[in-house]
Amino acid sequence: MRKRLEQLARAANAVLMAFAAVLAAVFLICGIYVMNDIYYSNRIAFSSYDLLKYRPDSQISEHDDPKTFSELKEINPDTVGWIELFDTNVNHPVLQGRDDVEYLNKDIYGESTVSGSIYLSAENDSGFSDWYSIIYGHHMNSGGMFGDIMKYLDADYFKAHSEGILQTERGDYKLTVIACVRTNAYEEIVYRIRDDAKERYPLIYEYIKEKAVSYSEIPEDLDGMQLLGLSTCNDAVTDGRVVVFASIRPWDKQLDGDPQSRMAKPEEPSGLAALYARGHRVSDKNWALLNLMCVICTFLTLLPLWALRPKFSQFSYAKKRIDELEKEREKEQDNDEKSDKSDELIRDLEHFIKKGRAGLLAEAVILLISAVVFLLTEDIRGYLVILDKWTPLMILIAAAALAADIICLRYRGKPTGPERE
């Protein structure tokens, strides 16, 4: 009865340990995924080489082979423009969804992310022909997306960063920042889009003059210009918003110079820097965390960090026992029964050594296959996912390594210890 209780206790302990190990692995995978998602969200809040290289050339400048919006539209057909406020982190493609929620938490590649995208109000014309347009973007504490919009509350920053450019398929437009206003998400004067420009502009004009924290010369009418609002959230207030208002007019090369000389230039990262490029991912591929875990498990099957010495010392122990048994057999030549038993044990041990070496070779080959498959199918510069279409194959490879270990590196002959002979 006591033995049975001990066996049950050991079995229950093994089950609990296995459950704890699985739970720890799940927590580890989820933790790594969440940390990577935060890291990725912070990265894509900025536009670096891998996205800036798709930015269209200015239509004012002369180029032999100018880049157009076609490449950006191949990435996402909802792209309607590119906005940059010079010498700030506001330098992003502008998207427009079916509503004002679609790109709230989705990037230009269609991936879900808390940093979202910079997007034009769904109520506005995609060609920016409305007298008043609103562009939305998240406020990131790192300064990404529309994080720098908050800086316009400071008068000195406002004066030093008052110009920008809006590129559209219809042409390039000069942006001149005229005011920065604290408001709330329910202010209809700011967020209600209407066609009646002449009737609505006086209301916005008075609202800006009254509420502006920083402002410059605010035009009294819309003669020859349009109005653009850049809206972001204010972390200090739940429904608080900060809006930078800018006038829009067609870019005049003679008056404003070559816009290409003012636009931020993409610098291609090289070497390991490409893995840590600030901005969007440098690859459109995904990589799966479970696939990496399978490679690690395959490696740990070959070289177990928790039992490295016991695993490989069993071969030296087997050789030592063979030597001891051969000496014992020489002493007991007259005892046929013991001699036969020694011969059987020696055969078992020699078979185990051969099988074990074959198992180690098999595990090494399987580890190589696992690493090669991972490197060929995964791109760690891409976006992290939990699993992908290659995960079943990676699990199968890891299981093969474990099976080779169980079959080839577990002694299954008769006990060889002196106490059991």
XYZ file of C-alpha atoms in Angstrom:
421
model
C 0.000 0.000 0.000
C 2.798 2.343 0.938
C 4.647 1.627 -2.328
C 1.510 2.347 -4.332
C 1.005 5.667 -2.512
C 4.629 6.605 -3.216
C 4.151 5.738 -6.891
C 0.990 7.842 -7.050
C 2.780 10.717 -5.335
C 5.652 10.528 -7.815
C 3.210 10.389 -10.738
C 1.251 13.359 -9.385
C 4.484 15.282 -8.863
C 5.553 14.535 -12.457
C 2.168 15.735 -13.762
C 2.387 18.939 -11.702
C 5.959 19.581 -12.873
C 4.917 19.055 -16.505
C 1.934 21.366 -16.057
C 4.142 24.016 -14.428
C 6.678 23.705 -17.260
C 3.968 24.092 -19.924
C 2.457 27.056 -18.062
C 5.880 28.693 -17.709
C 6.508 28.177 -21.437
C 3.137 29.762 -22.285
C 3.872 32.762 -20.044
C 7.343 33.076 -21.563
C 6.005 32.986 -25.128
C 3.259 35.506 -24.327
C 5.713 37.768 -22.506
C 8.176 37.747 -25.391
C 5.342 38.404 -27.844
C 4.022 41.362 -25.834
C 7.512 42.850 -25.419
C 8.190 42.478 -29.141
C 4.820 44.040 -29.969
C 5.680 47.051 -27.778
C 9.107 47.289 -29.400
C 7.607 46.990 -32.889
C 4.938 49.597 -32.082
C 7.629 52.041 -30.967
C 9.720 51.311 -34.068
C 6.967 51.877 -36.596
C 5.999 55.143 -34.925
C 8.912 56.555 -36.943
C 9.553 56.436 -40.666
C 13.030 55.156 -41.463
C 14.777 53.952 -44.588
C 12.616 50.912 -45.237
C 9.505 53.102 -45.597
C 11.073 56.390 -46.674
C 12.564 54.657 -49.708
C 9.004 54.384 -51.071
C 8.288 58.070 -50.573
C 7.392 59.785 -53.863
C 9.710 62.422 -55.266
C 8.500 65.982 -55.289
C 6.517 66.743 -58.420
C 8.137 70.171 -58.510
C 11.695 68.842 -58.815
C 13.107 67.447 -62.019
C 13.989 63.729 -62.013
C 14.903 61.372 -64.838
C 12.917 58.576 -63.243
C 10.772 60.071 -60.469
C 9.191 57.844 -57.833
C 5.423 58.131 -57.735
C 2.705 56.951 -55.365
C 2.400 53.661 -57.249
C 4.915 51.848 -55.016
C 3.216 53.062 -51.847
C -0.157 52.062 -53.239
C 1.194 48.583 -53.889
C 1.907 48.361 -50.167
C -1.508 49.830 -49.327
C -3.993 51.163 -51.904
C -5.523 53.408 -49.206
C -2.468 55.702 -49.343
C -3.609 59.237 -50.266
C -0.537 61.331 -49.528
C 2.645 61.946 -47.585
C 3.016 64.631 -44.935
C 6.182 66.100 -43.449
C 6.696 68.955 -41.042
C 10.313 69.885 -41.667
C 12.872 68.973 -38.965
C 10.332 66.997 -36.925
C 9.355 63.328 -36.616
C 6.093 64.082 -38.435
C 7.104 62.412 -41.679
C 4.634 59.718 -42.707
C 2.425 58.384 -45.474
C -1.221 59.409 -45.082
C -3.907 56.730 -45.360
C -7.683 56.972 -45.530
C -9.960 54.187 -44.325
C -13.639 53.485 -44.714
C -14.131 55.132 -41.319
C -12.003 56.901 -38.714
C -11.397 53.677 -36.786
C -9.914 51.456 -39.493
C -6.350 52.792 -39.187
C -6.547 53.735 -35.526
C -4.652 50.560 -34.600
C -3.402 49.286 -37.954
C -0.202 50.170 -39.788
C 0.358 50.702 -43.492
C 1.128 46.985 -43.932
C -2.238 46.041 -42.432
C -0.693 44.715 -39.211
C -2.403 45.401 -35.885
C -0.388 47.795 -33.711
C -1.152 50.313 -30.968
C 0.700 53.072 -32.832
C -1.715 52.875 -35.757
C -1.218 55.056 -38.828
C -1.469 58.680 -39.873
C -4.838 58.907 -41.602
C -7.138 61.415 -43.251
C -10.694 61.722 -41.949
C -13.052 59.407 -43.830
C -15.383 62.407 -44.349
C -12.746 64.289 -46.341
C -12.061 64.055 -50.063
C -9.061 61.763 -50.656
C -7.592 64.321 -53.052
C -7.525 67.076 -50.388
C -9.905 69.252 -52.386
C -12.008 70.186 -49.306
C -11.613 73.624 -47.784
C -10.906 71.970 -44.450
C -9.283 68.565 -43.886
C -8.321 66.726 -40.711
C -5.470 64.237 -40.345
C -5.296 62.054 -37.230
C -2.335 60.375 -35.540
C -1.506 58.860 -32.164
C 0.606 60.756 -29.664
C 3.588 58.500 -28.872
C 5.715 59.432 -25.869
C 8.792 58.451 -27.875
C 8.012 61.291 -30.296
C 6.816 59.002 -33.069
C 3.660 59.366 -35.187
C 2.116 62.700 -34.060
C 4.105 62.821 -30.816
C 5.844 66.026 -31.935
C 2.484 67.787 -32.354
C 2.473 68.263 -28.577
C 5.715 70.218 -28.860
C 3.881 72.931 -30.797
C 2.366 74.026 -27.490
C 5.773 75.568 -26.827
C 6.039 78.962 -28.531
C 9.725 78.628 -29.436
C 9.246 75.192 -31.004
C 6.175 76.514 -32.824
C 8.177 79.302 -34.459
C 11.139 77.059 -35.356
C 9.036 74.351 -37.049
C 6.361 76.251 -38.920
C 6.738 74.766 -42.418
C 6.098 71.460 -44.101
C 4.938 69.731 -47.238
C 1.917 67.658 -48.185
C 2.474 65.431 -51.221
C -0.549 64.087 -53.060
C -1.154 62.514 -56.449
C -2.576 65.868 -57.574
C 0.559 67.805 -56.618
C 2.719 69.179 -53.794
C 1.369 71.640 -51.244
C 3.143 74.030 -48.908
C 2.082 73.768 -45.266
C 2.396 76.798 -43.005
C 1.566 76.230 -39.363
C -0.684 79.018 -38.094
C -1.907 77.849 -34.683
C -1.842 75.145 -32.009
C -5.017 74.606 -29.991
C -5.988 72.525 -26.958
C -9.487 71.125 -27.440
C -11.563 68.023 -26.790
C -12.690 65.109 -28.943
C -16.316 66.335 -29.060
C -15.709 69.869 -30.322
C -17.893 70.088 -33.443
C -16.285 73.291 -34.687
C -12.986 71.399 -35.041
C -14.081 67.857 -35.893
C -17.255 68.304 -37.914
C -16.484 68.274 -41.643
C -18.837 70.359 -43.774
C -18.820 71.797 -47.267
C -19.954 75.312 -46.371
C -16.503 76.901 -46.196
C -17.558 80.529 -46.204
C -20.039 79.961 -43.408
C -17.860 77.641 -41.287
C -14.466 79.308 -41.532
C -15.419 82.401 -39.475
C -16.422 80.042 -36.645
C -13.077 78.216 -36.762
C -11.252 81.531 -37.115
C -12.823 82.875 -33.934
C -12.330 79.542 -32.160
C -8.627 79.452 -33.050
C -8.074 83.062 -31.953
C -9.781 82.350 -28.645
C -8.299 78.916 -27.862
C -4.855 78.983 -29.504
C -1.941 78.322 -27.148
C 0.561 79.208 -29.867
C -0.251 80.998 -33.083
C 1.166 83.173 -35.852
C -0.633 85.146 -38.529
C -4.113 83.653 -38.819
C -5.776 84.546 -42.161
C -9.214 86.089 -41.826
C -10.541 84.351 -44.930
C -9.750 81.408 -47.180
C -8.641 83.463 -50.165
C -6.378 81.170 -52.224
C -5.812 78.621 -49.453
C -7.231 75.668 -47.604
C -7.065 74.661 -43.959
C -5.569 71.494 -42.497
C -5.891 70.243 -38.927
C -3.370 67.756 -37.485
C -5.020 66.153 -34.474
C -3.522 64.015 -31.722
C -4.556 62.964 -28.233
C -3.495 64.723 -25.049
C -2.371 62.157 -22.457
C -3.122 64.496 -19.571
C -6.863 64.524 -20.359
C -8.982 61.494 -21.317
C -10.841 63.264 -24.138
C -8.239 65.977 -24.548
C -6.861 66.736 -27.989
C -4.155 68.977 -29.393
C -4.655 70.254 -32.941
C -2.107 72.044 -35.087
C -3.746 74.130 -37.819
C -1.862 74.785 -41.041
C -2.712 76.620 -44.225
C -2.400 74.699 -47.501
C -1.492 76.181 -50.854
C 0.179 74.748 -53.979
C 3.973 74.652 -53.697
C 5.570 77.461 -55.695
C 9.147 76.579 -56.651
C 10.129 80.177 -57.339
C 8.695 81.367 -54.039
C 9.396 78.352 -51.815
C 12.472 76.793 -53.488
C 13.045 73.146 -54.362
C 11.026 71.025 -51.905
C 13.358 68.079 -52.459
C 16.125 69.981 -50.676
C 13.912 70.375 -47.585
C 12.601 66.816 -47.446
C 14.233 64.266 -45.116
C 16.643 61.952 -46.925
C 16.461 58.201 -46.243
C 19.750 56.624 -45.164
C 19.999 52.899 -45.741
C 21.097 50.984 -42.618
C 23.845 48.441 -43.166
C 25.024 45.327 -41.388
C 23.518 44.616 -37.983
C 22.045 48.130 -37.911
C 19.420 46.910 -40.378
C 18.014 44.656 -37.654
C 17.501 47.606 -35.340
C 16.502 50.248 -37.875
C 14.370 52.922 -36.267
C 11.050 52.819 -38.007
C 9.070 50.239 -39.915
C 10.322 46.719 -40.367
C 12.891 46.241 -43.104
C 11.107 43.147 -44.394
C 7.508 42.346 -45.290
C 7.897 38.829 -43.879
C 6.764 37.526 -40.517
C 8.611 35.248 -38.155
C 7.053 32.910 -35.627
C 8.088 32.734 -31.988
C 7.075 29.071 -31.729
C 9.412 28.236 -34.609
C 12.327 29.794 -32.752
C 11.316 27.915 -29.599
C 11.389 24.676 -31.624
C 14.967 25.415 -32.753
C 15.955 26.104 -29.139
C 14.279 22.878 -27.956
C 16.099 20.923 -30.683
C 19.387 22.445 -29.526
C 18.622 21.659 -25.890
C 17.842 18.057 -26.839
C 21.354 17.680 -28.244
C 23.076 19.752 -25.552
C 20.818 19.822 -22.484
C 21.935 22.707 -20.296
C 20.419 21.055 -17.216
C 21.961 17.587 -17.737
C 24.911 18.014 -20.101
C 27.377 16.048 -17.982
C 25.089 13.076 -17.153
C 24.094 12.699 -20.804
C 27.634 12.364 -22.137
C 29.193 10.723 -19.092
C 27.028 7.659 -19.610
C 29.279 6.654 -22.522
C 32.418 6.765 -20.402
C 30.534 4.935 -17.669
C 29.439 2.263 -20.163
C 33.060 1.778 -21.311
C 34.211 1.582 -17.715
C 31.597 -1.089 -16.940
C 32.637 -3.068 -20.031
C 36.224 -3.082 -18.775
C 35.091 -4.151 -15.306
C 32.853 -6.912 -16.693
C 35.639 -8.247 -18.938
C 37.966 -8.468 -15.940
C 35.247 -10.189 -13.929
C 34.639 -12.597 -16.811
C 38.328 -13.558 -16.884
C 38.207 -14.330 -13.158
C 35.010 -16.357 -13.502
C 35.857 -18.482 -16.535
C 34.898 -21.626 -14.646
C 31.451 -20.258 -13.844
C 29.560 -20.513 -17.144
C 26.386 -18.933 -15.795
C 28.108 -15.761 -14.575
C 30.270 -15.645 -17.701
C 27.192 -15.766 -19.943
C 25.582 -13.028 -17.897
C 28.687 -10.849 -18.223
C 28.752 -11.455 -21.997
C 25.106 -10.385 -22.268
C 25.745 -7.222 -20.272
C 28.802 -6.383 -22.371
C 26.762 -6.824 -25.572
C 24.023 -4.569 -24.157
C 26.540 -1.879 -23.236
C 28.367 -2.042 -26.584
C 25.032 -1.849 -28.405
C 24.070 1.176 -26.283
C 27.349 2.961 -27.116
C 26.899 2.387 -30.858
C 23.229 3.368 -30.724
C 24.053 6.430 -28.591
C 26.685 7.675 -31.033
C 24.232 7.210 -33.894
C 21.648 9.123 -31.843
C 24.044 12.039 -31.243
C 24.817 12.181 -34.955
C 21.087 12.094 -35.758
C 20.376 14.891 -33.242
C 23.187 17.017 -34.707
C 21.809 16.540 -38.243
C 18.264 17.312 -37.050
C 19.512 20.487 -35.306
C 21.227 21.553 -38.528
C 18.021 20.905 -40.491
C 15.994 22.846 -37.906
C 18.352 25.852 -38.085
C 18.451 25.828 -41.903
C 14.653 25.594 -42.203
C 14.236 28.449 -39.716
C 16.747 30.681 -41.510
C 15.197 29.962 -44.921
C 11.566 30.451 -43.875
C 11.751 33.125 -41.166
C 12.982 36.716 -41.213
C 13.567 38.090 -37.716
C 13.595 41.610 -39.154
C 9.897 41.151 -39.872
C 6.879 41.254 -37.624
C 6.642 38.706 -34.804
C 3.706 36.291 -34.750
C 3.028 33.329 -32.467
C 2.927 30.728 -35.280
C 2.865 30.501 -39.049
C 2.479 27.880 -41.784
C 5.941 26.465 -41.013
C 5.207 25.825 -37.336
C 3.899 22.222 -37.804
C 7.107 21.324 -39.672
C 9.276 22.923 -36.956
C 7.363 21.029 -34.247
C 7.821 17.795 -36.217
C 11.585 18.420 -36.465
C 11.834 19.136 -32.721
C 9.801 15.990 -31.998
C 12.162 13.966 -34.212
C 15.141 15.188 -32.167
C 13.366 14.243 -28.934
C 12.435 10.823 -30.331
C 16.058 10.205 -31.379
C 17.166 11.111 -27.867
C 14.641 8.793 -26.202
C 15.295 5.867 -28.570
C 19.059 6.088 -28.902
C 20.356 7.644 -25.693
C 18.352 5.760 -23.081
C 19.912 2.487 -21.877
C 17.389 -0.317 -22.090
C 19.567 -3.353 -21.331
C 19.844 -5.207 -18.054
C 21.031 -3.217 -14.984
C 24.828 -3.269 -14.777
C 25.391 -1.910 -11.298
C 27.280 -4.280 -8.934
C 24.432 -4.108 -6.440
C 22.042 -5.642 -8.988
C 24.240 -8.413 -10.335
